[in-house]
mmCIF file of C-alpha atoms in Angstrom:
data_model
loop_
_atom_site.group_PDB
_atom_site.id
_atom_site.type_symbol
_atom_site.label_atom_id
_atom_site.label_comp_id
_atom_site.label_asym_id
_atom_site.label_seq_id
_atom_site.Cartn_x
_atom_site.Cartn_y
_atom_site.Cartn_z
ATOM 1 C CA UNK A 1 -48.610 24.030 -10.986
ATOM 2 C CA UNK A 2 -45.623 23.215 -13.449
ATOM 3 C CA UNK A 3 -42.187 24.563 -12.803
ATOM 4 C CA UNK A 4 -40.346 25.811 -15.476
ATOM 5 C CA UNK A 5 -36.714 25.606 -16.017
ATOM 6 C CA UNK A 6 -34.768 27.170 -18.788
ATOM 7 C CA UNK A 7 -32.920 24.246 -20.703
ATOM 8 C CA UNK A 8 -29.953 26.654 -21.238
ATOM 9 C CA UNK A 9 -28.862 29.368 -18.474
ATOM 10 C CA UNK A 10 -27.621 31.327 -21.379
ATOM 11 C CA UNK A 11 -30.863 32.084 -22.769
ATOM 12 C CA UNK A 12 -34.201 31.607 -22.150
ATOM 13 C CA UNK A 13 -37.255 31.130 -23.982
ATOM 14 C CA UNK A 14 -38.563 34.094 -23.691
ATOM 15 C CA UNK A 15 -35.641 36.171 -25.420
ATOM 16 C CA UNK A 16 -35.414 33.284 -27.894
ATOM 17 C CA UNK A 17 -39.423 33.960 -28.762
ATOM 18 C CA UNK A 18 -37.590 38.026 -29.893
ATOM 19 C CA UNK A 19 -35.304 36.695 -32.475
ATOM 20 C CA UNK A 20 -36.633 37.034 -36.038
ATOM 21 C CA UNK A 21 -35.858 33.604 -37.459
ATOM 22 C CA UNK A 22 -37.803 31.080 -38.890
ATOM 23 C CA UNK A 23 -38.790 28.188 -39.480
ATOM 24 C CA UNK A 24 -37.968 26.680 -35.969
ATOM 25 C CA UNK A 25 -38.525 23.720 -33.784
ATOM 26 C CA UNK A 26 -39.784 23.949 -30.719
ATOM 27 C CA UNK A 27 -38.684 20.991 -28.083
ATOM 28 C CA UNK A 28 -40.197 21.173 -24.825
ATOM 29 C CA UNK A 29 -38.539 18.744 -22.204
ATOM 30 C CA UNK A 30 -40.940 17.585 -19.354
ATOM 31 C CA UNK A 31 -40.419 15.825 -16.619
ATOM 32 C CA UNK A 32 -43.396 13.877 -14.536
ATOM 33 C CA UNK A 33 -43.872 11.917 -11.742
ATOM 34 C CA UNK A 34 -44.987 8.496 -12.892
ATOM 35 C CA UNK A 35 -48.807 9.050 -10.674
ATOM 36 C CA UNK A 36 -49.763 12.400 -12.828
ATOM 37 C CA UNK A 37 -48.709 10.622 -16.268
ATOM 38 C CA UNK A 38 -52.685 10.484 -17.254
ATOM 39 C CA UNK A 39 -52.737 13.966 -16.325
ATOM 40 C CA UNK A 40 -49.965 15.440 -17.926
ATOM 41 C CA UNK A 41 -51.077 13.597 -21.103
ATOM 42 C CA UNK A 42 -54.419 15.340 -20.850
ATOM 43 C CA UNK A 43 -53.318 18.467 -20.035
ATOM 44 C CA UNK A 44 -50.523 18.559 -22.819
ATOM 45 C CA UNK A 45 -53.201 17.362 -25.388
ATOM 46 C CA UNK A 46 -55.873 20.406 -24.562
ATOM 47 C CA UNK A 47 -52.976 22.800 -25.074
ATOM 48 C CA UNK A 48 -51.903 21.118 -28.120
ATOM 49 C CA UNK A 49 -55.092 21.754 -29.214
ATOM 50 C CA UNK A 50 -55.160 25.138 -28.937
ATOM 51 C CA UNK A 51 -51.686 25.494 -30.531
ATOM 52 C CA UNK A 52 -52.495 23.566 -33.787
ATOM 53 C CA UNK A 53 -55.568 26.444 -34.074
ATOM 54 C CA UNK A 54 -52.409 29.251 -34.687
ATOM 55 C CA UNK A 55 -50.994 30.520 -37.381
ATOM 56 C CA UNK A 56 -47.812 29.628 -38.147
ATOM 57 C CA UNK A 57 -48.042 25.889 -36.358
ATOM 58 C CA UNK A 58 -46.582 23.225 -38.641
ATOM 59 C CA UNK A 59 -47.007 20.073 -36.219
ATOM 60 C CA UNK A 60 -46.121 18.576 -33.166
ATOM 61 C CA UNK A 61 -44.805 15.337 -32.162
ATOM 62 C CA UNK A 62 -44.751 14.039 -28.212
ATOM 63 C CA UNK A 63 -42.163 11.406 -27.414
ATOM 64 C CA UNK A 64 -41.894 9.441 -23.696
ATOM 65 C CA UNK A 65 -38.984 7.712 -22.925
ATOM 66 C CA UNK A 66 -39.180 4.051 -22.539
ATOM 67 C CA UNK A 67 -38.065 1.428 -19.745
ATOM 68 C CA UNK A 68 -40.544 3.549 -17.162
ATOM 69 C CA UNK A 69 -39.396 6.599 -17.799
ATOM 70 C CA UNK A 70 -41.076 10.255 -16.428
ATOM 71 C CA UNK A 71 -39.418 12.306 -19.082
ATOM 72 C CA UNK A 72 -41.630 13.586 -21.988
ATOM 73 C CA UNK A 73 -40.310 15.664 -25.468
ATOM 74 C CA UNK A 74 -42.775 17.481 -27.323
ATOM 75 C CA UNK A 75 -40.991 18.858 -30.988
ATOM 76 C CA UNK A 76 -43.370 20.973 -32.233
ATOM 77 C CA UNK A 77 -42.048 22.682 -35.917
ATOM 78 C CA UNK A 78 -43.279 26.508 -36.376
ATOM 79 C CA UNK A 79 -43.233 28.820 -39.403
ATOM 80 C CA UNK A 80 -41.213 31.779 -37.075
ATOM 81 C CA UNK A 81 -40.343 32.335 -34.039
ATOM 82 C CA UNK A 82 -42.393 35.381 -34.221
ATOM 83 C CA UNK A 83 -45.446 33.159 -35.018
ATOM 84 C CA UNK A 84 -44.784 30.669 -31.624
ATOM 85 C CA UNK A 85 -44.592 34.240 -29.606
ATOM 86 C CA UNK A 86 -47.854 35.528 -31.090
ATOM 87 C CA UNK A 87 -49.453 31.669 -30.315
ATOM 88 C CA UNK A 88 -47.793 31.914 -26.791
ATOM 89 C CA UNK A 89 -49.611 34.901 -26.008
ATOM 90 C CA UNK A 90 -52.778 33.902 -27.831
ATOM 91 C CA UNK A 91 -53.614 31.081 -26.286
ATOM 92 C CA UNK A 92 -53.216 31.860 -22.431
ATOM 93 C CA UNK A 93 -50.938 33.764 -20.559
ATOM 94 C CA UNK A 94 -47.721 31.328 -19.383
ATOM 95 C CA UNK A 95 -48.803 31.295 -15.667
ATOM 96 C CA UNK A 96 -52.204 30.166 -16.242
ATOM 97 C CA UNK A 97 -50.759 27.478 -18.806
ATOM 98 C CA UNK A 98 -47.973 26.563 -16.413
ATOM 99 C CA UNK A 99 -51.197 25.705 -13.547
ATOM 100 C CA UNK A 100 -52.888 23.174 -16.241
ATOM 101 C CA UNK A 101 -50.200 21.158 -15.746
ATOM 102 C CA UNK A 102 -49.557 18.590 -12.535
ATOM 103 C CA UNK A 103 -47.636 19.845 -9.533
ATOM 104 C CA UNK A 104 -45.000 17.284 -10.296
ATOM 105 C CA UNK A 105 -44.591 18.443 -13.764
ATOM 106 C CA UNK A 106 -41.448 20.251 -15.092
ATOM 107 C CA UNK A 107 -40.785 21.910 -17.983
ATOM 108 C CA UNK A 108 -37.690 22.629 -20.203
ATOM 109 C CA UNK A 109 -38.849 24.821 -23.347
ATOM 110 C CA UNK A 110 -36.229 25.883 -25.979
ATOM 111 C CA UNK A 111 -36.463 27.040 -29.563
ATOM 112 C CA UNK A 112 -34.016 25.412 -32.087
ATOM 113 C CA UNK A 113 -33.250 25.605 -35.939
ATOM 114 C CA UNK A 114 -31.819 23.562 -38.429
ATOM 115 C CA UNK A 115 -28.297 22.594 -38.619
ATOM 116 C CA UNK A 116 -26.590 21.609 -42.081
ATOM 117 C CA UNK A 117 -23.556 19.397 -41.669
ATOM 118 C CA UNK A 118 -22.065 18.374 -45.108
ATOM 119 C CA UNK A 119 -22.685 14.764 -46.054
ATOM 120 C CA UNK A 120 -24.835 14.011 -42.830
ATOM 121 C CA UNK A 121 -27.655 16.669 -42.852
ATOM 122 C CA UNK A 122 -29.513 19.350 -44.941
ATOM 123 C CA UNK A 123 -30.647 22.305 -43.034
#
């Protein structure tokens, strides 16, 4: 089973899932022992499946580092954070989803939005 660990101590995903804001990103930081890459992939792909079923999903993008690296970034882009919640609880519960996952797998979830900084970026 996957471990989960909050990306910011702050504030977790779970309390981020309550705010009413939209659209936002999801990025989900994972990191996995180089001899359960095939599995992670497969398990990360048959949840992504489900997830792209939900209302509200926009897309999703996985990313692995290069030069042999066991860290994975999935940016996923959702209507609300409202909608992600509902898909969360739609698709299976988190401990269930946590088990599809390697033993060696953790996992750093945390919702973002947009940032506008004059001249460099639009939110």
């Amino acid at each position: 089973m996957a471990k989960l660990v909050e990306m910011d101590e702050r504030v977790g995903i779970f309390a981020q899932m309550a705010e009413n804001v939209g659209p936002i990103i999801l990025i989900n930081k994972f990191s996995v022992g180089p001899e359960d890459f095939d599995e992670f992939l497969k398990a990360w792909a048959t949840e992504a499946e489900k997830f792209k079923q939900q209302p509200g999903f926009i897309s999703t993008q996985l990313h692995r580092g290069i030069g042999g690296s066991g860290t994975f970034v999935n940016y996923a882009v959702w209507e609300s954070a409202a909608l992600f919640k509902r898909a969360v609880n739609t698709v299976m519960n988190p401990q269930d989803r946590m088990s599809a996952y390697p033993a060696s797998t953790v996992a750093s979830p945390h919702l973002f939005k947009k940032v506008a900084v004059p001249g460099i970026c639009v939110e």
